[in-house]
């Protein structure tokens, strides 16, 4: 009688294992880039669909997340449907340092598993030394309130799923100021800088 070989754990099972371990899997390192600061690159090959990293931070309510954003926008708060993950505090977890990528650059996508774990999965094969990039929610053809969301499928977009951290921050600021930031110069300068970094050329700021 032949013994059947056990199938290796799938990407989600692997993700849950590392979530329970409370640490990142091997295969990644921090790299400093001239124009965008820190980012995450691979130290080994990954296959399409593989689990990469978990986005870890303090779990807070949406209202508390909004309150903190109004005080200070750190760029490390990820808003989901019913809660927010605040990764503002510096830790040894790497996913918070993964940078935004343009459409042709992206090689990863956020996926919500077990309703409360936000994990990054590869959307294509990754080579050694490749920077991990995903969509923060604002593309070059989007206005601030037009957003992409983390979904339960790395290959799909669901417009009823969570707002990304940057998108929600920008959307709140534009909504509160009706696209007119002439009375708040520091915020106006900050927003111009953020939009430049995220390559959103079509925005018209009323001055």
C-alpha positions as a Python dict, from the first residue, in 0.01 Angstrom:
ca = {
    (1, 'X'): (0, 0, 0),
    (2, 'X'): (145, 331, -110),
    (3, 'X'): (151, 618, 133),
    (4, 'X'): (24, 942, -9),
    (5, 'X'): (252, 1238, 26),
    (6, 'X'): (108, 1520, 227),
    (7, 'X'): (42, 1832, 27),
    (8, 'X'): (247, 2133, 135),
    (9, 'X'): (46, 2397, 318),
    (10, 'X'): (-123, 2653, 95),
    (11, 'X'): (-42, 3025, 102),
    (12, 'X'): (-319, 3110, 350),
    (13, 'X'): (-218, 2829, 585),
    (14, 'X'): (139, 2952, 566),
    (15, 'X'): (20, 3307, 637),
    (16, 'X'): (-176, 3195, 943),
    (17, 'X'): (127, 3003, 1072),
    (18, 'X'): (345, 3315, 1064),
    (19, 'X'): (64, 3528, 1205),
    (20, 'X'): (46, 3294, 1503),
    (21, 'X'): (425, 3296, 1537),
    (22, 'X'): (414, 3675, 1559),
    (23, 'X'): (713, 3729, 1333),
    (24, 'X'): (799, 3771, 966),
    (25, 'X'): (907, 3474, 752),
    (26, 'X'): (1266, 3465, 621),
    (27, 'X'): (1346, 3597, 276),
    (28, 'X'): (1324, 3976, 314),
    (29, 'X'): (1547, 4267, 407),
    (30, 'X'): (1527, 4646, 435),
    (31, 'X'): (1689, 4851, 162),
    (32, 'X'): (1737, 5229, 151),
    (33, 'X'): (1639, 5392, -178),
    (34, 'X'): (1766, 5736, -278),
    (35, 'X'): (1429, 5892, -366),
    (36, 'X'): (1181, 5706, -146),
    (37, 'X'): (1369, 5597, 164),
    (38, 'X'): (1327, 5252, 309),
    (39, 'X'): (1170, 4965, 122),
    (40, 'X'): (1158, 4584, 133),
    (41, 'X'): (1343, 4358, -109),
    (42, 'X'): (1351, 3979, -140),
    (43, 'X'): (1644, 3760, -37),
    (44, 'X'): (1504, 3451, -208),
    (45, 'X'): (1264, 3358, -487),
    (46, 'X'): (888, 3356, -433),
    (47, 'X'): (617, 3203, -651),
    (48, 'X'): (297, 3371, -761),
    (49, 'X'): (39, 3344, -481),
    (50, 'X'): (294, 3293, -202),
    (51, 'X'): (240, 3460, 134),
    (52, 'X'): (492, 3738, 187),
    (53, 'X'): (430, 3948, 499),
    (54, 'X'): (162, 4044, 752),
    (55, 'X'): (71, 4410, 804),
    (56, 'X'): (99, 4441, 1181),
    (57, 'X'): (3, 4726, 1410),
    (58, 'X'): (-231, 4840, 1684),
    (59, 'X'): (-591, 4744, 1611),
    (60, 'X'): (-820, 5041, 1676),
    (61, 'X'): (-1171, 5154, 1584),
    (62, 'X'): (-1239, 5353, 1268),
    (63, 'X'): (-1338, 5657, 1472),
    (64, 'X'): (-1012, 5641, 1669),
    (65, 'X'): (-820, 5603, 1344),
    (66, 'X'): (-995, 5910, 1202),
    (67, 'X'): (-919, 6102, 1521),
    (68, 'X'): (-550, 6016, 1499),
    (69, 'X'): (-539, 6104, 1128),
    (70, 'X'): (-685, 6447, 1201),
    (71, 'X'): (-411, 6508, 1458),
    (72, 'X'): (-124, 6360, 1258),
    (73, 'X'): (-121, 6158, 938),
    (74, 'X'): (161, 5908, 977),
    (75, 'X'): (103, 5721, 650),
    (76, 'X'): (103, 5391, 840),
    (77, 'X'): (-267, 5352, 919),
    (78, 'X'): (-462, 5096, 721),
    (79, 'X'): (-840, 5141, 735),
    (80, 'X'): (-1057, 4836, 684),
    (81, 'X'): (-1434, 4799, 686),
    (82, 'X'): (-1478, 4775, 1062),
    (83, 'X'): (-1142, 4863, 1215),
    (84, 'X'): (-807, 5028, 1154),
    (85, 'X'): (-454, 4888, 1185),
    (86, 'X'): (-221, 5159, 1310),
    (87, 'X'): (139, 5069, 1231),
    (88, 'X'): (278, 5413, 1309),
    (89, 'X'): (502, 5284, 1588),
    (90, 'X'): (842, 5165, 1466),
    (91, 'X'): (881, 4788, 1509),
    (92, 'X'): (1088, 4505, 1364),
    (93, 'X'): (799, 4398, 1138),
    (94, 'X'): (864, 4465, 771),
    (95, 'X'): (530, 4496, 592),
    (96, 'X'): (478, 4854, 709),
    (97, 'X'): (785, 4950, 503),
    (98, 'X'): (664, 4800, 173),
    (99, 'X'): (634, 5082, -80),
    (100, 'X'): (364, 5178, -327),
    (101, 'X'): (416, 5067, -685),
    (102, 'X'): (272, 5184, -1015),
    (103, 'X'): (55, 4942, -1209),
    (104, 'X'): (337, 4778, -1406),
    (105, 'X'): (565, 4764, -1099),
    (106, 'X'): (330, 4594, -854),
    (107, 'X'): (409, 4238, -758),
    (108, 'X'): (200, 4196, -443),
    (109, 'X'): (-151, 4257, -314),
    (110, 'X'): (-311, 4284, 29),
    (111, 'X'): (-557, 4015, 129),
    (112, 'X'): (-774, 4003, 440),
    (113, 'X'): (-788, 3658, 599),
    (114, 'X'): (-985, 3536, 899),
    (115, 'X'): (-1153, 3879, 910),
    (116, 'X'): (-872, 4045, 1105),
    (117, 'X'): (-536, 3957, 952),
    (118, 'X'): (-406, 4174, 670),
    (119, 'X'): (-149, 3985, 466),
    (120, 'X'): (54, 4052, 154),
    (121, 'X'): (66, 3788, -121),
    (122, 'X'): (272, 3772, -439),
    (123, 'X'): (77, 3843, -760),
    (124, 'X'): (361, 3707, -976),
    (125, 'X'): (691, 3526, -935),
    (126, 'X'): (953, 3732, -749),
    (127, 'X'): (1327, 3718, -813),
    (128, 'X'): (1603, 3757, -555),
    (129, 'X'): (1674, 4125, -484),
    (130, 'X'): (1339, 4247, -618),
    (131, 'X'): (1157, 4521, -430),
    (132, 'X'): (812, 4423, -301),
    (133, 'X'): (549, 4674, -417),
    (134, 'X'): (172, 4696, -392),
    (135, 'X'): (-105, 4945, -463),
    (136, 'X'): (-160, 5193, -178),
    (137, 'X'): (-487, 5295, -339),
    (138, 'X'): (-398, 5592, -556),
    (139, 'X'): (-290, 5544, -915),
    (140, 'X'): (-181, 5800, -1171),
    (141, 'X'): (-533, 5806, -1319),
    (142, 'X'): (-714, 5848, -988),
    (143, 'X'): (-840, 6135, -781),
    (144, 'X'): (-788, 6112, -403),
    (145, 'X'): (-1133, 5969, -328),
    (146, 'X'): (-1112, 5710, -606),
    (147, 'X'): (-964, 5405, -438),
    (148, 'X'): (-853, 5045, -463),
    (149, 'X'): (-928, 4812, -175),
    (150, 'X'): (-773, 4508, -10),
    (151, 'X'): (-980, 4202, -97),
    (152, 'X'): (-1000, 3832, -25),
    (153, 'X'): (-854, 3757, -368),
    (154, 'X'): (-506, 3884, -467),
    (155, 'X'): (-619, 3908, -828),
    (156, 'X'): (-938, 4109, -778),
    (157, 'X'): (-1055, 4449, -660),
    (158, 'X'): (-1363, 4487, -446),
    (159, 'X'): (-1500, 4838, -406),
    (160, 'X'): (-1684, 4745, -87),
    (161, 'X'): (-1372, 4637, 96),
    (162, 'X'): (-1123, 4839, 306),
    (163, 'X'): (-982, 5178, 222),
    (164, 'X'): (-606, 5187, 208),
    (165, 'X'): (-427, 5400, 463),
    (166, 'X'): (-308, 5674, 228),
    (167, 'X'): (-633, 5698, 34),
    (168, 'X'): (-850, 5740, 340),
    (169, 'X'): (-617, 6006, 482),
    (170, 'X'): (-626, 6207, 159),
    (171, 'X'): (-999, 6156, 111),
    (172, 'X'): (-1072, 6289, 461),
    (173, 'X'): (-862, 6601, 409),
    (174, 'X'): (-1019, 6685, 73),
    (175, 'X'): (-1371, 6621, 203),
    (176, 'X'): (-1321, 6849, 503),
    (177, 'X'): (-1172, 7130, 298),
    (178, 'X'): (-1383, 7100, -22),
    (179, 'X'): (-1072, 7098, -239),
    (180, 'X'): (-991, 7449, -119),
    (181, 'X'): (-677, 7455, 92),
    (182, 'X'): (-594, 7822, 50),
    (183, 'X'): (-656, 7891, 421),
    (184, 'X'): (-428, 7613, 543),
    (185, 'X'): (-95, 7657, 368),
    (186, 'X'): (103, 7391, 564),
    (187, 'X'): (-153, 7123, 483),
    (188, 'X'): (-168, 7239, 122),
    (189, 'X'): (209, 7201, 89),
    (190, 'X'): (197, 6862, 256),
    (191, 'X'): (-74, 6740, 19),
    (192, 'X'): (113, 6865, -289),
    (193, 'X'): (419, 6676, -169),
    (194, 'X'): (221, 6357, -108),
    (195, 'X'): (49, 6373, -445),
    (196, 'X'): (385, 6428, -615),
    (197, 'X'): (531, 6121, -443),
    (198, 'X'): (229, 5914, -547),
    (199, 'X'): (234, 6045, -904),
    (200, 'X'): (-116, 6191, -924),
    (201, 'X'): (-82, 6461, -1191),
    (202, 'X'): (-449, 6536, -1257),
    (203, 'X'): (-531, 6691, -922),
    (204, 'X'): (-636, 7055, -940),
    (205, 'X'): (-587, 7239, -612),
    (206, 'X'): (-794, 7553, -572),
    (207, 'X'): (-585, 7841, -443),
}
